[in-house]
Coordinates of C-alpha atoms and ligand atoms in Angstrom, one line a residue:
Chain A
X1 CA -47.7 -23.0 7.7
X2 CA -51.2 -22.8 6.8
X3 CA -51.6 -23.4 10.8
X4 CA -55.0 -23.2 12.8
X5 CA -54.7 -20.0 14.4
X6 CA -53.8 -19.7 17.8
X7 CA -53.8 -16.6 20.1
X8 CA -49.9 -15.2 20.0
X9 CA -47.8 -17.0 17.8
X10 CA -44.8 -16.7 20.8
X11 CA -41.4 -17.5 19.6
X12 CA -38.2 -16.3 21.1
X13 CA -37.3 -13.4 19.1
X14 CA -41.1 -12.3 19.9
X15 CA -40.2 -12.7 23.6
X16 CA -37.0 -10.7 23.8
X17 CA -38.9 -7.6 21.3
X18 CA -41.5 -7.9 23.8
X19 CA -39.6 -7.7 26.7
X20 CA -37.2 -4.7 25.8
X21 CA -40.6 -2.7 24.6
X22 CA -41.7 -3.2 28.1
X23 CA -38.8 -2.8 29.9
X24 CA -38.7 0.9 27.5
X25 CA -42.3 1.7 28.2
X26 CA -41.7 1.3 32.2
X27 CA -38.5 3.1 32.5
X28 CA -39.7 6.2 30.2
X29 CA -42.6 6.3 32.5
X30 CA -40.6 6.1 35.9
X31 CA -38.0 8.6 34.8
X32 CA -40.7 10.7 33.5
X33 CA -42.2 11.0 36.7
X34 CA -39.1 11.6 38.1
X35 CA -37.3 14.0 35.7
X36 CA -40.5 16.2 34.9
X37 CA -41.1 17.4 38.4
X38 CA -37.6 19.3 38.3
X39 CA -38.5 21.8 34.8
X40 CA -42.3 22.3 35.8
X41 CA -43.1 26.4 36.4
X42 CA -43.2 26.9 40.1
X43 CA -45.7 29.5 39.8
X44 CA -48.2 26.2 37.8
X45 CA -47.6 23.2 40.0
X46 CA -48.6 20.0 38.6
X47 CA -50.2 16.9 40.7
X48 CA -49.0 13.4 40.4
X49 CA -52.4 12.9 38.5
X50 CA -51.1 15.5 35.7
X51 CA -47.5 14.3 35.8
X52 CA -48.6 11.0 35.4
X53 CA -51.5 12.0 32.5
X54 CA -48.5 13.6 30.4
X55 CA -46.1 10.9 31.1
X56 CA -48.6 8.0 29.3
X57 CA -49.5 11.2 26.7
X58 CA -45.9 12.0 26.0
X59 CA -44.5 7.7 26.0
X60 CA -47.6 6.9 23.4
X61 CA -47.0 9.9 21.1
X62 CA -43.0 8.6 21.3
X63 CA -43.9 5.1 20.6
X64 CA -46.2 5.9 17.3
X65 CA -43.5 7.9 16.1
X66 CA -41.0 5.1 16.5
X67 CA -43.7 3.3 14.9
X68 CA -43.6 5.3 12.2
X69 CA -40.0 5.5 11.4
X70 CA -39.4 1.7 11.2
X71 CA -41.2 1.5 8.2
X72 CA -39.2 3.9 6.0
X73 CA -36.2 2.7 7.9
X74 CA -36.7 -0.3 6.5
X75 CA -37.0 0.5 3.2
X76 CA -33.7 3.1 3.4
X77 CA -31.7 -0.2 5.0
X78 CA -32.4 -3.7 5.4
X79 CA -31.1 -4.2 8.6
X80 CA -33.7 -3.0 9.9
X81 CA -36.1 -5.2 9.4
X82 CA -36.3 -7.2 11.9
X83 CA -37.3 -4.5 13.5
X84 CA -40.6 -4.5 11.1
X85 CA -41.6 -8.1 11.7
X86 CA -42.8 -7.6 15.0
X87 CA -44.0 -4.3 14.9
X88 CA -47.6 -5.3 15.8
X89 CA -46.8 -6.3 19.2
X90 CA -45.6 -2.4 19.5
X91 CA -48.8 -1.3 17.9
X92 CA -50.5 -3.0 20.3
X93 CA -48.8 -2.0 23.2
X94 CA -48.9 1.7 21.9
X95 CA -52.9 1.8 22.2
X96 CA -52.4 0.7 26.1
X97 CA -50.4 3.3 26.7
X98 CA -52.7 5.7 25.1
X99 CA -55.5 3.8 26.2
X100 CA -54.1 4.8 29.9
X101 CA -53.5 7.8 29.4
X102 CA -56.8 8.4 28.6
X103 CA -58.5 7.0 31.4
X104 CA -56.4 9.2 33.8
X105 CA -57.8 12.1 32.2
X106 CA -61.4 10.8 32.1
X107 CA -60.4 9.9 36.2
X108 CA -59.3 13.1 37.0
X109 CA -60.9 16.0 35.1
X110 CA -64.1 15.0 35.2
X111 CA -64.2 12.5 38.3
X112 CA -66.6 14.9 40.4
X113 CA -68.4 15.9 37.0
X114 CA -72.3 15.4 37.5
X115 CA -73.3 13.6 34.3
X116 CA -71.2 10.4 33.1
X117 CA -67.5 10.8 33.0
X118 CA -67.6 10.3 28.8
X119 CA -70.5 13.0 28.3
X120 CA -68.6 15.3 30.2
X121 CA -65.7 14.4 28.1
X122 CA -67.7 15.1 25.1
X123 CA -69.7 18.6 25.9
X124 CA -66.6 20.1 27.9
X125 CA -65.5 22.2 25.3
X126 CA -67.4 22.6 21.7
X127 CA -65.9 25.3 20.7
X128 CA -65.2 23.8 17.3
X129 CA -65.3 27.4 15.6
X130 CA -62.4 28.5 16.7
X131 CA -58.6 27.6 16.9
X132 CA -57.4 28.7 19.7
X133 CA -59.0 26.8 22.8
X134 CA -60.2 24.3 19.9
X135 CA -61.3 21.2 22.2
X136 CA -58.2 19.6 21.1
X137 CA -59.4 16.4 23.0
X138 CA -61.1 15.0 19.4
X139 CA -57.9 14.7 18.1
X140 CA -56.8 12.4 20.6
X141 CA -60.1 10.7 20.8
X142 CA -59.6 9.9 16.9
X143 CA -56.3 9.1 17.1
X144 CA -56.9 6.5 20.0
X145 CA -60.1 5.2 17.8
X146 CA -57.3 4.3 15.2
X147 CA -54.9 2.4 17.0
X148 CA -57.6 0.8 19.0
X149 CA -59.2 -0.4 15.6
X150 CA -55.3 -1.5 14.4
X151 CA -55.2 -3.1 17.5
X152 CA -58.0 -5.5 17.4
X153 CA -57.3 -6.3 13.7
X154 CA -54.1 -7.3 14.5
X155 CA -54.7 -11.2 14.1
X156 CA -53.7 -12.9 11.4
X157 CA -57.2 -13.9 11.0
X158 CA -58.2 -10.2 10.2
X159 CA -56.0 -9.7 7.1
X160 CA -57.0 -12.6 5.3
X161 CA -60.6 -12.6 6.3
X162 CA -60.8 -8.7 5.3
X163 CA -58.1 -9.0 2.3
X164 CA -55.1 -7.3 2.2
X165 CA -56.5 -4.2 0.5
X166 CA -59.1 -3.4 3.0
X167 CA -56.9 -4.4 5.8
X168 CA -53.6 -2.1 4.8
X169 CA -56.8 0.9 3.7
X170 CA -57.5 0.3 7.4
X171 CA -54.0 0.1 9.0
X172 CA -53.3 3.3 7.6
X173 CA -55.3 5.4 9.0
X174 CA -52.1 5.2 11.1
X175 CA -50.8 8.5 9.1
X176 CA -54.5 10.5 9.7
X177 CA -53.8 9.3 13.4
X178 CA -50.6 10.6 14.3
X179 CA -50.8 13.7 12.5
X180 CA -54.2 14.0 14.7
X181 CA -52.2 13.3 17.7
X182 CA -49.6 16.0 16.9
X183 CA -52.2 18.2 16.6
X184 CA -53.6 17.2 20.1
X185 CA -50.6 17.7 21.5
X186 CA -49.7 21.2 19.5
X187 CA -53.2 21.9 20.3
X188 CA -53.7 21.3 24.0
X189 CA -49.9 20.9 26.1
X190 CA -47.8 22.6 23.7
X191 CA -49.6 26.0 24.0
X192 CA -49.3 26.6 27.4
X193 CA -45.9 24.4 28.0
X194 CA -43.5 26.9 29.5
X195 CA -40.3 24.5 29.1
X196 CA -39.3 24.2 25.2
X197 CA -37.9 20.9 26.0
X198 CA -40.6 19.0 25.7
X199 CA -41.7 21.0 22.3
X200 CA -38.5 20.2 20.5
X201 CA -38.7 16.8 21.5
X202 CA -41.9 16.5 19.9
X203 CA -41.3 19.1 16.8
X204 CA -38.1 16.9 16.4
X205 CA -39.3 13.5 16.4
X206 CA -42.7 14.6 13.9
X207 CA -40.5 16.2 11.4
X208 CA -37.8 12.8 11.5
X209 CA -41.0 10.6 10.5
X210 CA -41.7 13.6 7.8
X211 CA -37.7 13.4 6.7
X212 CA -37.9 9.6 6.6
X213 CA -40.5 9.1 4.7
X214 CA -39.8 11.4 2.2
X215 CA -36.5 9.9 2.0
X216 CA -37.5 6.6 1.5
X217 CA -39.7 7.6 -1.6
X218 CA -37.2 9.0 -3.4
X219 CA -35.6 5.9 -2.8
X220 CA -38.4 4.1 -4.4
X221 CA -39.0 5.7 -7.0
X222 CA -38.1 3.6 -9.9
X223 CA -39.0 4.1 -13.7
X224 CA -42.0 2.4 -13.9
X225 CA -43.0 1.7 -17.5
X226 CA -46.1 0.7 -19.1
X227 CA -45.2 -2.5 -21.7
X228 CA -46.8 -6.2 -21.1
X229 CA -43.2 -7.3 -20.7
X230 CA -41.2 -5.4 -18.0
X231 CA -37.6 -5.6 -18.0
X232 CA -36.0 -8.2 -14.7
X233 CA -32.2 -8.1 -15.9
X234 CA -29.2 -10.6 -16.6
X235 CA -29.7 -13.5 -15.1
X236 CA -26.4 -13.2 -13.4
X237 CA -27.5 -10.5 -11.3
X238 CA -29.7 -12.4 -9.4
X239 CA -27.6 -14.6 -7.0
X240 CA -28.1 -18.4 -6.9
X241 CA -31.1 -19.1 -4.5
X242 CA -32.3 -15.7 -4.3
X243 CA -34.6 -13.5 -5.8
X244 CA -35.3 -10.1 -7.3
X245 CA -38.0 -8.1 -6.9
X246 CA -39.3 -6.2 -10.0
X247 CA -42.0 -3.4 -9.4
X248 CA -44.6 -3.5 -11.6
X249 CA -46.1 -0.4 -11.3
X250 CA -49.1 0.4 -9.1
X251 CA -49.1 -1.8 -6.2
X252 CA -48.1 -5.1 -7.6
X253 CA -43.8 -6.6 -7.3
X254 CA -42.7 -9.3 -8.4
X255 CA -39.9 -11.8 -7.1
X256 CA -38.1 -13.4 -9.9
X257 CA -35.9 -16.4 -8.4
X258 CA -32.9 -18.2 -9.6
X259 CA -31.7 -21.9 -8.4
X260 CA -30.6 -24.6 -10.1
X261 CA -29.8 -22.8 -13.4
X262 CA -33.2 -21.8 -13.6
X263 CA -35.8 -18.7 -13.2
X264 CA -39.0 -18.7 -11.6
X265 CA -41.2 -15.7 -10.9
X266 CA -44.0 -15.1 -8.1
X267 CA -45.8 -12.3 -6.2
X268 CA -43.7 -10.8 -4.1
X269 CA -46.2 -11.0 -1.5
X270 CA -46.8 -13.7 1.0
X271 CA -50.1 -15.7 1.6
X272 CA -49.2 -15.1 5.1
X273 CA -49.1 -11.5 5.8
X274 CA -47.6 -10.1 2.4
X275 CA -44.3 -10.8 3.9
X276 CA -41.7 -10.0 1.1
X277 CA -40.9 -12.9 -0.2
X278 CA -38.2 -11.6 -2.7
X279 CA -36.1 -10.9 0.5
X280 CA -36.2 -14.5 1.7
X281 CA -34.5 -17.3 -0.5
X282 CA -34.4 -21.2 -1.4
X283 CA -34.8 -23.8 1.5
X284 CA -34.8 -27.6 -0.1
X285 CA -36.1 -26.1 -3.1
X286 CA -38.7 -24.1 -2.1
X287 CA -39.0 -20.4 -1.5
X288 CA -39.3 -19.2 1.8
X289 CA -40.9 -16.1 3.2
X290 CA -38.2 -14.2 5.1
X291 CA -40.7 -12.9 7.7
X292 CA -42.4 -16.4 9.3
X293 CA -40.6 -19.2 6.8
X294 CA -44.1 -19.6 4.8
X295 CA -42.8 -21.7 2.1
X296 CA -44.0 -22.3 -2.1
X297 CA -42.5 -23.8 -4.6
X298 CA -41.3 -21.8 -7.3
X299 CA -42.7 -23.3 -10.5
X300 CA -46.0 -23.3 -9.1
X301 CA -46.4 -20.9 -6.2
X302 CA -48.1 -23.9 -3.9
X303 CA -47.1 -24.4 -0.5
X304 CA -45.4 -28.3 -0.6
X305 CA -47.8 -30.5 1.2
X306 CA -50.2 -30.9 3.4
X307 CA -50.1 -26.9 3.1
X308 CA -52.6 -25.3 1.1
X309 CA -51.5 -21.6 0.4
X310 CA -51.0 -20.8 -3.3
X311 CA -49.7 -17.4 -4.6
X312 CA -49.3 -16.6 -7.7
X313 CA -47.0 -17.0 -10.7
X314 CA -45.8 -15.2 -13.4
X315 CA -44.1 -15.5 -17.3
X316 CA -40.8 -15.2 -18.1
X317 CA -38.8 -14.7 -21.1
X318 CA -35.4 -13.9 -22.8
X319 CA -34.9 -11.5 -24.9
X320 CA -31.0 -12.2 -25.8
X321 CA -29.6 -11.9 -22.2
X322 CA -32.1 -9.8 -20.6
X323 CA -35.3 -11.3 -18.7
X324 CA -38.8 -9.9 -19.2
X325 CA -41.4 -10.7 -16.6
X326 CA -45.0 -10.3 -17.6
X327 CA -47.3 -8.2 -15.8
X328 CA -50.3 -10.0 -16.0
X329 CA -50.2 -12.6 -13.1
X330 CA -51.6 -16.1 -13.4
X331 CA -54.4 -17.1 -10.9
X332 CA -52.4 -18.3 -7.8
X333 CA -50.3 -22.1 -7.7
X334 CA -50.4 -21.9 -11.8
X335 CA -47.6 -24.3 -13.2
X336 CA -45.1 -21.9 -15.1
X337 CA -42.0 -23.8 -16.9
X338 CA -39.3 -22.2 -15.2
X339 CA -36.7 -20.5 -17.8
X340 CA -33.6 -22.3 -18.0
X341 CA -30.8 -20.2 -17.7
X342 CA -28.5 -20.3 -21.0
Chain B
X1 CA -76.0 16.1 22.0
X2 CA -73.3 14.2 24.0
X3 CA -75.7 12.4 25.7
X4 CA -77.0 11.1 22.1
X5 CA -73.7 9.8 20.8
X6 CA -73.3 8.2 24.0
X7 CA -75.9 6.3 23.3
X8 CA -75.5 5.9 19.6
X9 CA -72.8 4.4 20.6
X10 CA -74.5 2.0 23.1
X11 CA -76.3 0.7 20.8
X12 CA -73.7 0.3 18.2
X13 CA -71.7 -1.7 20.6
X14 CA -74.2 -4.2 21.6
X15 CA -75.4 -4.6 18.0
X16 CA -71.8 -5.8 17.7
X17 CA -71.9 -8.1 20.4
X18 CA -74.5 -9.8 18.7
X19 CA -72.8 -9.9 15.5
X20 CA -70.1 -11.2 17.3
X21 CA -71.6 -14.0 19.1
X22 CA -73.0 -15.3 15.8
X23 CA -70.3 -14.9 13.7
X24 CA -67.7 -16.8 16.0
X25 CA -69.8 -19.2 16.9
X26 CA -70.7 -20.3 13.6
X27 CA -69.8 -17.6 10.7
X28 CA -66.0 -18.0 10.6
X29 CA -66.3 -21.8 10.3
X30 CA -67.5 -21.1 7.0
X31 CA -65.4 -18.9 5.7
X32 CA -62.2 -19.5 7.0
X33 CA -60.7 -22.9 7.2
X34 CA -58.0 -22.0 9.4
X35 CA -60.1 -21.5 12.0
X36 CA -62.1 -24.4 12.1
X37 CA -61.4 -26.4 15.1
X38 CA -59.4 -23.8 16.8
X39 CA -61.4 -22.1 19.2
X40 CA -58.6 -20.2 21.8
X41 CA -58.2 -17.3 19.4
X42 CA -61.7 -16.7 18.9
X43 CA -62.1 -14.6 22.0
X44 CA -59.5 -12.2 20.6
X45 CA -61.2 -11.5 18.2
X46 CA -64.3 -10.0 19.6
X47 CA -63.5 -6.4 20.4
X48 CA -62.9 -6.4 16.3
X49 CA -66.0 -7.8 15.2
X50 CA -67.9 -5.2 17.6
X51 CA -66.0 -2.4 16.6
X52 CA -66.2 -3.1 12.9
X53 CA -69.5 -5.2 12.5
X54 CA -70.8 -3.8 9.6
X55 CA -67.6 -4.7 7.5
X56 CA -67.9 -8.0 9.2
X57 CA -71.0 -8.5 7.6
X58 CA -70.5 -7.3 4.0
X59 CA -67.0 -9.4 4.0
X60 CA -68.9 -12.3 5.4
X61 CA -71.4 -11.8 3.0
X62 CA -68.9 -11.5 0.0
X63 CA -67.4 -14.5 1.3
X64 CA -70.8 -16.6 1.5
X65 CA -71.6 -15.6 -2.0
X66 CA -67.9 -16.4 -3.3
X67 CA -67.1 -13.1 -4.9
X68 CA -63.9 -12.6 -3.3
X69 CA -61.5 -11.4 -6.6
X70 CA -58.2 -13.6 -5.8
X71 CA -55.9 -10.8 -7.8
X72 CA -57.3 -8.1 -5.5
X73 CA -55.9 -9.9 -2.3
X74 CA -52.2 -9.5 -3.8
X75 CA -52.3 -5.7 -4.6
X76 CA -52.1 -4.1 -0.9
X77 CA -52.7 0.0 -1.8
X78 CA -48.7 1.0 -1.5
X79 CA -49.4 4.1 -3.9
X80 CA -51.6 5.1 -1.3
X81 CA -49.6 4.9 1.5
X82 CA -47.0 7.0 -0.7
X83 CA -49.1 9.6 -1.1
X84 CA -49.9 9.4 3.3
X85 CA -46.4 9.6 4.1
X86 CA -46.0 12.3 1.6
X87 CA -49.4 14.2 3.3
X88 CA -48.1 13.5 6.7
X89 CA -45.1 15.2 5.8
X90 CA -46.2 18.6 4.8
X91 CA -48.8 18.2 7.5
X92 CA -46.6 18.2 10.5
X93 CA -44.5 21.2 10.2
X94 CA -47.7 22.9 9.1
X95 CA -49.4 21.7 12.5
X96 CA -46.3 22.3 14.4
X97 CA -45.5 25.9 13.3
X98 CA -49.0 26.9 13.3
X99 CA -49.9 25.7 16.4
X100 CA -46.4 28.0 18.0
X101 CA -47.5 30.7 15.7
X102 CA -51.1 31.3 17.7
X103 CA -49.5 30.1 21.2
X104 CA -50.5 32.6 23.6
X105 CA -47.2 34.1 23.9
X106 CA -46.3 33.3 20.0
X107 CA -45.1 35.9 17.8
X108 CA -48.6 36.8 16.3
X109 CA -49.9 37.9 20.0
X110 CA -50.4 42.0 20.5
X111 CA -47.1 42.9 22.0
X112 CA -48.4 44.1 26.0
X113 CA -48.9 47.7 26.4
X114 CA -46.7 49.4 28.5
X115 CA -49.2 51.5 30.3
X116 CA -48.5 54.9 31.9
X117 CA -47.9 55.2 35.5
X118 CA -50.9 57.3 37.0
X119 CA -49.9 60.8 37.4
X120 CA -48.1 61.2 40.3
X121 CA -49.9 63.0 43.5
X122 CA -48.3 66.3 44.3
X123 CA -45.4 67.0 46.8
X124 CA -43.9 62.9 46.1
X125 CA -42.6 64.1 42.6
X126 CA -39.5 64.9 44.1
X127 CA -39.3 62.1 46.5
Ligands
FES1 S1 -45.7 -13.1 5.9 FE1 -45.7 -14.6 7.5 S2 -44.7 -16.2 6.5 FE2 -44.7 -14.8 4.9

């Protein structure tokens, strides 16, 4: 658990998410190349260069929208989590793409440009008073900023050396991005696209992360009330050796375990990465983070030895055969007497 | 102008290269015990610390001093991201429909004048 860091921490399930990703990117990209020839306007050819600029363009702005959806998805239906655990590796592979695609058009469009290929870039078009002809290439520039900076604060090391706060503020800059990036494409291929194909693609897969997202709030919106004590439930709703997760309003859950005829209650959120640890349950009496098997004991959120992670704990009481969880949480690995079940 | 922010940018990058070399070479010893004695990651880790040196400082800083608020690192801004997904929402459609709307053959274009023919030259009028 609390391991030295390494590079990549590879396992198989990282190996096969990996490989299919890659095996998705490269086919998209030679089908592309193949496929888009066939709708483009014979009166506008298109070079390889340009096929190839949109084909990166088109893959990246697919990928962050998949991105996007997996999220919400997750929330809507648990089986899609797995899905979620590894979705950095995507992340990261999106800002190559994008990354490519970029280069191409630095290569091409400006490769005979007199001053440096990123100048050029920067004072081709500053018409910024206008919409129409609007040098939609900042949008893209931002949006690639973003995923560049999500990329290289993608190490474990970043999130706890930054703190989760400062790290998620960061991370989602993810929404600014892609609605940036819809923009660059509304903006720049989109108005002179002659094929709607490509357009509905693109309208359709924006407005599914706009759906799902909105759908997944709804979801989530429970009461959320404002007493010291917030209502958890019977006890016999909570199945042995699993949790539940109580929101407490604002940003903060809870996970409120039951094992051995008793009730424990931590954050919901990993050490680790915030992994939900209300979604994982009991291992030799200690809970384990669903997402990377982190693990704590329950009466004290402390890792068992020689691990040092703490997390931390919470009150409980009964009031006749409900449970109350208090919303003030103790500083992290504070002994709570678990409640005995009656 | 562009030729300024290229080199704003320069400089910005090679002041975090220095940051960088200091920082993993003896900062994150000091404030991260998970990362002492394991050196393979570290170069990973550069591009970060030069893109985002100044935060590197003030968190190292924070860190240094010990004012680092453990309650804070449990409360990840989820409101916030509510309120994205909700922005990104209404944004799209906006973006998408405007950007058709003003599309050079969109619906708010002037529709083409059909011009008339010059007049035609005498004696072809009944060709
Ligand atoms: S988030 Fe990685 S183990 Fe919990």
């Amino acid at each position: 658990m609390s391991v030295l860091y390494t590079p990549v921490q590879w396992n198989r399930n990282k190996f096969l998410y990996d490989g299919v990703l890659l095996a998705g990117v490269v086919a998209y990209i030679l089908v592309f190349l193949q496929v888009a020839p066939l709708f483009v306007d014979a009166t506008r050819p298109v070079d390889g260069a340009i096929l190839r600029m949109r084909a990166f363009g088109t893959c990246a702005f697919l990928m962050l929208t998949l991105i996007l959806c997996i999220g919400p998805l997750a929330r809507l239906d648990r089986r899609f989590l797995p899905l979620l655990y590894n979705r950095r590796h995507f992340g990261v592979l999106t800002c190559v793409v994008a990354a490519t695609h970029a280069l191409q058009v630095l290569g091409w469009y400006y490769a005979f440009s007199p001053t440096p290929r990123l100048e050029a870039l920067l004072s081709a078009n500053t018409s910024f008073g206008q919409v129409l002809g609007f040098p939609f290439e900042v949008f893209g520039i931002f949006a690639l900023l973003v995923l560049t900076l999500m990329a290289v604060t993608s190490h474990d090391f970043w999130l706890s050396f930054l703190t989760a706060p400062v790290w998620k503020a960061l991370h989602l800059l993810v929404y600014p991005a892609y609605a940036a990036v819809v923009a660059h494409m509304a903006l720049g291929y989109l108005q002179d696209a002659k094929n709607p194909a490509f357009a509905l693609l693109a309208g359709g897969g924006a407005l599914t992360v706009a759906g799902l997202h909105l759908a997944a709030r709804r979801r989530d919106r429970a009461a959320r009330g404002a007493a010291d004590w917030v209502t958890v439930g019977r006890p016999a709703e909570i199945a042995d050796g699993r949790a539940r997760i109580v929101s407490l309003g604002g940003d903060e859950r809870v996970a409120v375990f039951r094992y051995d005829g008793r009730l424990s209650a931590v954050s919901n959120a990993c050490a680790h990465q915030n992994g939900p640890l209300g979604e994982g349950r009991i291992v030799d009496g200690c809970i384990t983070c669903p997402w990377h098997g982190f693990q704590y004991r329950p009466a004290d959120g402390c890792s068992p030895a020689p691990f040092t992670e703490r997390i931390p704990t919470y009150r409980l009481k009964l009031d006749g055969d409900t449970v109350l969880v208090h919303r003030t949480a103790n500083p992290p690995g504070t002994p709570v007497e678990p409640l005995a079940i009656p | 102008m562009a030729a300024g922010v290229v080199t704003v940018l320069q400089i910005y990058g090679m002041a975090g290269l220095a940051v960088a070399a200091v920082f993993l070479a003896w900062g994150i010893d000091r404030v991260d015990q998970n990362a002492r004695g394991a050196f393979v990651f570290r170069p990973l880790l550069i591009p970060g610390v030069a893109l985002l040196w100044p935060l590197v400082l003030w968190r190292w800083g924070a860190l240094e001093r010990g004012r680092d608020p453990w309650a804070g690192r449990y409360r990840p801004p989820r409101r916030l991201q509510d309120w994205l997904g909700i922005g990104l929402a209404a944004a799209i459609p906006v973006i998408l429909f405007g950007a058709l709307l003003i599309r050079q053959e969109g619906p708010l274009e002037r529709p083409a004048e059909l011009l008339e023919p010059p007049p035609a030259a005498e004696g072809e009028a009944d060709r």
